[in-house]
Amino acid sequence: MDESNLDELTSLMENSALTPDNIAGEHPRFSKYKNVRRAEELQQKRRQEFIEHQKEARFNYSNHVRNLALNIEDEKDHEMKDSNNESDANLIKNTKRRKNRYADELMLSEWLVDIPETLSSDWFFVPCPVGRRCLVVASNGVTSAYSKTGCLLTQFSSFLPGGSRSCSTQFCLLDCIFSKAQRTFYCLDLIGWRGQSVVDTEFQCRIFLMNSWLSENEIFGELTKEYPYRFVCLPYCKCERDSMEEMMQRQFDFELDGILFYYAFGHYHRGSTPLVGWLKAWMLPEILSVSIPQNLQKEDAVTGSSRKFIDEYNTEHKQAIQVPKGD
């Protein structure tokens, strides 16, 4: 076999190694990004570290959730306040933290730079509406919604456990996206319910419980003068290509912002985590070979548009995890 034929055969073998149906492997166009492998390996490593860490976590997050609901300081906060060895900078920081009791409590996503090998079997696909991310705390007979920075957005009565005077002895915490125009809290995740924390429960169990308790009870979808907001669970599916494409063909009753990818066995952790990924809908064809309707496609999208968008976003928002730029 001459050299030209050998090169042709090698090329054919490389191109046939991945098929459009194989969404778990590296996407052929995505692999062309120069040095992107460094970002993939970093996220993959951090993802594994998070999985190991949640097995050995020493911080009693369940107790912390209860304290959040009841607006009680953690024991650690008491120790910091009573310490006489704090520097002025730390004292100011801790004082600010106590004022913003509900700041930095949400579990935040990272751009899905590395495609997990078990994406189709161990991850969930959740379409998300445009809105404001918030922590909903129902306790002591009132329901409060707090922004990511801990600012109070609104207070009202709800049917949530602990969320009204008729049910003030329990508590509930939800991770939501708030649409003021729709008077709706779209529920992403369950943190606590009826006085019990579920943060140490796997996501696949949390989302099942949340849908069982909210979606199957019509009162949470009702709007009245006394209960001015409704609570709606978002649709979700496994990250199998057919399921994702079927989901994207739906007519959502909200404006789609993007897609969250949740690791099925992940616990709830405050802060950014590689166990929750994020992509804009128009990125799905390029990154995962998932087709989407024409109205969701980006008109000027070309090969590499996703990486460029992520790079620019990370630069603007000073994100720690970025797709490395080419040399």
Short mmCIF file of C-alpha atoms in Angstrom, two decimals, residues 18-311:
data_model
loop_
_atom_site.label_atom_id
_atom_site.label_comp_id
_atom_site.label_asym_id
_atom_site.label_seq_id
_atom_site.Cartn_x
_atom_site.Cartn_y
_atom_site.Cartn_z
CA LEU A 18 -17.37 9.02 16.24
CA THR A 19 -20.90 8.96 14.92
CA PRO A 20 -23.58 11.64 15.28
CA ASP A 21 -25.40 9.34 17.69
CA ASN A 22 -22.46 9.15 20.06
CA ILE A 23 -23.01 12.19 22.28
CA ALA A 24 -20.90 10.85 25.13
CA GLY A 25 -17.64 11.17 23.23
CA GLU A 26 -15.80 14.25 22.07
CA HIS A 27 -17.68 16.11 19.38
CA PRO A 28 -15.62 16.17 16.14
CA ARG A 29 -16.03 19.93 15.65
CA PHE A 30 -15.51 20.69 19.32
CA SER A 31 -12.23 18.72 19.24
CA LYS A 32 -10.81 21.17 16.71
CA TYR A 33 -10.56 23.91 19.33
CA LYS A 34 -6.88 24.48 19.96
CA ASN A 35 -5.92 23.71 23.57
CA VAL A 36 -9.54 23.12 24.58
CA ARG A 37 -8.45 19.75 25.96
CA ARG A 38 -6.82 21.57 28.89
CA ALA A 39 -10.19 23.00 29.94
CA GLU A 40 -11.91 19.64 29.48
CA GLU A 41 -9.34 17.85 31.62
CA LEU A 42 -9.54 20.51 34.31
CA GLN A 43 -13.33 20.30 34.54
CA GLN A 44 -13.22 16.50 34.43
CA LYS A 45 -10.71 16.47 37.31
CA ARG A 46 -12.75 18.93 39.37
CA ARG A 47 -15.90 16.93 38.71
CA GLN A 48 -14.28 13.80 40.12
CA GLU A 49 -12.99 15.75 43.12
CA PHE A 50 -16.50 17.04 43.86
CA ILE A 51 -17.92 13.52 43.69
CA GLU A 52 -15.27 12.28 46.13
CA HIS A 53 -15.69 15.30 48.38
CA GLN A 54 -19.43 14.81 48.82
CA LYS A 55 -18.69 11.33 50.16
CA GLU A 56 -16.35 12.75 52.80
CA ALA A 57 -17.95 16.13 53.47
CA ARG A 58 -17.56 17.13 57.09
CA PHE A 59 -19.69 20.27 57.01
CA ASN A 60 -23.16 19.53 58.31
CA TYR A 61 -25.06 21.15 55.47
CA SER A 62 -28.36 19.63 56.55
CA ASN A 63 -28.12 21.46 59.87
CA HIS A 64 -27.13 24.61 57.99
CA VAL A 65 -30.31 24.36 55.88
CA ARG A 66 -32.43 24.16 59.02
CA ASN A 67 -30.67 27.22 60.43
CA LEU A 68 -31.29 29.08 57.16
CA ALA A 69 -35.00 28.29 57.30
CA LEU A 70 -35.30 29.40 60.92
CA ASN A 71 -32.88 32.34 60.46
CA ILE A 72 -30.51 31.00 63.10
CA GLU A 73 -26.76 31.55 62.92
CA ASP A 74 -24.55 28.51 62.45
CA GLU A 75 -22.29 27.59 65.33
CA LYS A 76 -19.33 28.55 63.15
CA ASP A 77 -20.74 32.06 62.76
CA HIS A 78 -20.99 32.40 66.54
CA GLU A 79 -17.38 31.34 66.89
CA MET A 80 -16.28 33.91 64.31
CA LYS A 81 -18.24 36.65 66.01
CA ASP A 82 -16.79 35.87 69.43
CA SER A 83 -13.21 35.51 68.22
CA ASN A 84 -10.84 38.26 69.35
CA ASN A 85 -8.16 37.25 66.86
CA GLU A 86 -9.94 38.31 63.70
CA SER A 87 -8.25 40.77 61.42
CA ASP A 88 -10.15 43.95 60.58
CA ALA A 89 -10.63 42.74 57.00
CA ASN A 90 -12.13 39.43 58.13
CA LEU A 91 -14.31 41.17 60.69
CA ILE A 92 -15.76 43.44 58.00
CA LYS A 93 -16.26 40.47 55.68
CA ASN A 94 -17.98 38.37 58.35
CA THR A 95 -20.16 41.29 59.43
CA LYS A 96 -21.26 41.77 55.83
CA ARG A 97 -21.88 38.04 55.52
CA ARG A 98 -24.14 38.08 58.59
CA LYS A 99 -26.13 40.98 57.18
CA ASN A 100 -26.64 39.02 53.95
CA ARG A 101 -27.83 35.89 55.70
CA TYR A 102 -29.06 34.27 52.50
CA ALA A 103 -26.21 35.25 50.17
CA ASP A 104 -24.28 32.62 48.18
CA GLU A 105 -26.53 29.73 49.15
CA LEU A 106 -27.53 28.55 45.67
CA MET A 107 -25.85 25.77 43.70
CA LEU A 108 -24.48 27.34 40.52
CA SER A 109 -23.51 25.79 37.19
CA GLU A 110 -20.40 25.92 35.02
CA TRP A 111 -20.22 25.96 31.24
CA LEU A 112 -20.33 22.36 30.03
CA VAL A 113 -16.80 22.34 28.62
CA ASP A 114 -16.04 18.66 29.20
CA ILE A 115 -18.68 16.22 27.96
CA PRO A 116 -18.95 13.47 30.63
CA GLU A 117 -18.48 9.92 29.38
CA THR A 118 -21.66 8.94 31.23
CA LEU A 119 -23.72 11.89 29.99
CA SER A 120 -26.49 9.78 28.46
CA SER A 121 -26.89 7.54 31.51
CA ASP A 122 -26.02 9.67 34.56
CA TRP A 123 -27.15 13.19 33.72
CA PHE A 124 -30.45 15.07 33.49
CA PHE A 125 -31.44 17.71 30.94
CA VAL A 126 -33.50 20.67 32.29
CA PRO A 127 -34.70 23.52 30.02
CA CYS A 128 -34.66 26.82 31.94
CA PRO A 129 -36.73 29.98 31.48
CA VAL A 130 -35.55 33.56 31.42
CA GLY A 131 -35.88 34.96 34.92
CA ARG A 132 -34.12 35.73 38.18
CA ARG A 133 -32.42 32.97 40.12
CA CYS A 134 -33.51 32.94 43.74
CA LEU A 135 -33.68 31.02 46.99
CA VAL A 136 -37.22 30.57 48.28
CA VAL A 137 -37.52 30.15 52.05
CA ALA A 138 -40.89 29.29 53.57
CA SER A 139 -40.91 29.34 57.38
CA ASN A 140 -42.58 30.98 60.37
CA GLY A 141 -45.75 31.59 58.37
CA VAL A 142 -44.22 33.62 55.52
CA THR A 143 -42.57 32.86 52.17
CA SER A 144 -39.51 34.90 51.20
CA ALA A 145 -37.52 34.99 47.97
CA TYR A 146 -33.85 36.03 48.06
CA SER A 147 -31.50 36.84 45.20
CA LYS A 148 -28.13 35.14 44.77
CA THR A 149 -26.57 37.98 46.76
CA GLY A 150 -29.05 37.57 49.60
CA CYS A 151 -31.28 40.56 48.83
CA LEU A 152 -34.94 40.15 49.65
CA LEU A 153 -36.96 40.17 46.42
CA THR A 154 -40.45 39.65 47.79
CA GLN A 155 -42.42 38.23 50.71
CA PHE A 156 -45.84 36.64 50.48
CA SER A 157 -48.05 33.78 51.62
CA SER A 158 -47.87 30.45 49.81
CA PHE A 159 -49.09 26.89 50.07
CA LEU A 160 -45.53 25.72 50.75
CA PRO A 161 -44.91 24.07 54.14
CA GLY A 162 -44.27 26.91 56.59
CA GLY A 163 -45.20 29.50 53.98
CA SER A 164 -48.41 30.86 55.50
CA ARG A 165 -50.02 31.42 58.89
CA SER A 166 -52.09 28.28 58.44
CA CYS A 167 -48.89 26.19 58.25
CA SER A 168 -46.18 27.93 60.23
CA THR A 169 -44.58 25.07 62.17
CA GLN A 170 -42.61 23.56 59.27
CA PHE A 171 -40.22 24.92 56.65
CA CYS A 172 -39.37 24.54 52.97
CA LEU A 173 -36.45 25.71 50.80
CA LEU A 174 -36.47 25.72 47.00
CA ASP A 175 -33.97 26.72 44.31
CA CYS A 176 -36.03 28.63 41.74
CA ILE A 177 -36.11 30.96 38.76
CA PHE A 178 -38.50 33.84 39.37
CA SER A 179 -40.58 35.41 36.62
CA LYS A 180 -42.34 38.47 37.97
CA ALA A 181 -44.28 38.94 34.73
CA GLN A 182 -45.65 35.39 34.91
CA ARG A 183 -46.08 35.58 38.70
CA THR A 184 -44.32 32.25 38.75
CA PHE A 185 -41.46 30.55 40.55
CA TYR A 186 -40.04 27.86 38.27
CA CYS A 187 -38.58 25.21 40.56
CA LEU A 188 -35.12 23.86 39.72
CA ASP A 189 -34.21 21.94 42.85
CA LEU A 190 -35.44 20.93 46.27
CA ILE A 191 -33.36 21.84 49.35
CA GLY A 192 -35.74 21.20 52.23
CA TRP A 193 -39.36 20.11 52.65
CA ARG A 194 -41.67 19.87 55.67
CA GLY A 195 -38.87 20.49 58.11
CA GLN A 196 -36.46 18.00 56.55
CA SER A 197 -33.29 18.83 54.62
CA VAL A 198 -32.68 16.82 51.43
CA VAL A 199 -29.30 18.29 50.44
CA ASP A 200 -27.55 14.97 51.05
CA THR A 201 -30.00 13.21 48.74
CA GLU A 202 -29.06 12.50 45.11
CA PHE A 203 -30.44 14.90 42.50
CA GLN A 204 -32.46 12.19 40.78
CA CYS A 205 -34.30 11.63 44.05
CA ARG A 206 -34.69 15.34 44.83
CA ILE A 207 -36.24 16.14 41.45
CA PHE A 208 -38.59 13.16 41.73
CA LEU A 209 -39.74 14.22 45.20
CA MET A 210 -40.16 17.85 44.14
CA ASN A 211 -42.31 16.87 41.17
CA SER A 212 -44.32 14.46 43.30
CA TRP A 213 -45.10 17.11 45.90
CA LEU A 214 -45.56 20.15 43.65
CA SER A 215 -46.71 18.98 40.22
CA GLU A 216 -49.22 16.49 41.55
CA ASN A 217 -50.89 19.05 43.81
CA GLU A 218 -52.90 21.61 41.84
CA ILE A 219 -52.94 24.19 44.62
CA PHE A 220 -49.32 25.15 43.90
CA GLY A 221 -50.34 26.26 40.42
CA GLU A 222 -53.21 28.46 41.59
CA LEU A 223 -53.14 32.26 41.75
CA THR A 224 -55.32 34.08 44.26
CA LYS A 225 -55.31 37.40 46.06
CA GLU A 226 -54.01 35.72 49.20
CA TYR A 227 -51.50 33.52 47.34
CA PRO A 228 -50.12 35.78 44.57
CA TYR A 229 -47.48 33.45 43.07
CA ARG A 230 -47.51 29.93 41.72
CA PHE A 231 -44.83 27.25 41.88
CA VAL A 232 -44.20 25.21 38.74
CA CYS A 233 -41.75 22.35 38.17
CA LEU A 234 -39.73 22.42 34.97
CA PRO A 235 -39.74 19.55 32.46
CA TYR A 236 -36.71 17.29 32.43
CA CYS A 237 -35.35 14.15 30.79
CA LYS A 238 -32.28 11.94 30.68
CA CYS A 239 -29.45 13.16 28.45
CA GLU A 240 -30.16 10.65 25.70
CA ARG A 241 -30.06 12.20 22.26
CA ASP A 242 -33.60 11.22 21.25
CA SER A 243 -35.01 12.42 24.58
CA MET A 244 -33.20 15.76 24.36
CA GLU A 245 -34.34 16.36 20.79
CA GLU A 246 -37.91 15.48 21.71
CA MET A 247 -37.73 17.87 24.65
CA MET A 248 -36.46 20.69 22.44
CA GLN A 249 -39.44 20.25 20.11
CA ARG A 250 -41.85 21.14 22.91
CA GLN A 251 -43.76 24.38 23.02
CA PHE A 252 -42.70 25.75 26.41
CA ASP A 253 -44.96 28.18 28.23
CA PHE A 254 -41.91 30.34 29.00
CA GLU A 255 -39.10 32.07 27.14
CA LEU A 256 -36.19 29.61 27.01
CA ASP A 257 -32.89 30.89 28.40
CA GLY A 258 -30.73 27.76 28.26
CA ILE A 259 -30.21 24.20 29.45
CA LEU A 260 -28.97 22.94 32.81
CA PHE A 261 -27.29 19.52 33.00
CA TYR A 262 -27.48 17.88 36.43
CA TYR A 263 -25.39 14.92 37.58
CA ALA A 264 -27.95 12.36 38.76
CA PHE A 265 -25.98 11.36 41.88
CA GLY A 266 -24.91 14.85 42.94
CA HIS A 267 -25.79 16.32 46.32
CA TYR A 268 -26.84 19.94 46.76
CA HIS A 269 -23.82 22.19 47.37
CA ARG A 270 -23.82 25.95 47.57
CA GLY A 271 -21.54 27.69 45.10
CA SER A 272 -20.27 26.80 41.64
CA THR A 273 -19.97 23.09 40.87
CA PRO A 274 -18.87 21.02 37.85
CA LEU A 275 -21.71 18.61 38.69
CA VAL A 276 -24.12 21.09 37.08
CA GLY A 277 -23.45 22.18 33.49
CA TRP A 278 -24.94 24.96 31.40
CA LEU A 279 -25.35 25.58 27.67
CA LYS A 280 -27.38 27.97 25.60
CA ALA A 281 -29.96 26.17 23.46
CA TRP A 282 -28.30 27.20 20.18
CA MET A 283 -25.07 25.49 21.32
CA LEU A 284 -26.64 22.02 21.41
CA PRO A 285 -26.09 21.14 17.72
CA GLU A 286 -22.40 22.08 17.84
CA ILE A 287 -21.51 20.71 21.28
CA LEU A 288 -23.76 17.63 21.52
CA SER A 289 -25.02 17.04 17.97
CA VAL A 290 -28.57 17.57 19.26
CA SER A 291 -30.87 19.12 16.68
CA ILE A 292 -33.11 22.02 17.68
CA PRO A 293 -36.00 23.88 16.01
CA GLN A 294 -35.20 26.67 13.58
CA ASN A 295 -36.50 29.36 15.91
CA LEU A 296 -33.92 28.43 18.57
CA GLN A 297 -30.95 28.45 16.23
CA LYS A 298 -28.52 31.34 16.15
CA GLU A 299 -28.55 32.94 12.72
CA ASP A 300 -24.86 33.81 12.59
CA ALA A 301 -23.62 30.63 14.30
CA VAL A 302 -20.61 29.00 12.64
CA THR A 303 -18.15 26.35 13.75
CA GLY A 304 -16.49 27.69 16.87
CA SER A 305 -19.30 30.11 17.81
CA SER A 306 -19.96 28.31 21.09
CA ARG A 307 -16.37 28.50 22.24
CA LYS A 308 -16.11 32.16 21.27
CA PHE A 309 -19.30 33.01 23.16
CA ILE A 310 -18.10 31.13 26.27
CA ASP A 311 -14.70 32.83 26.11
#
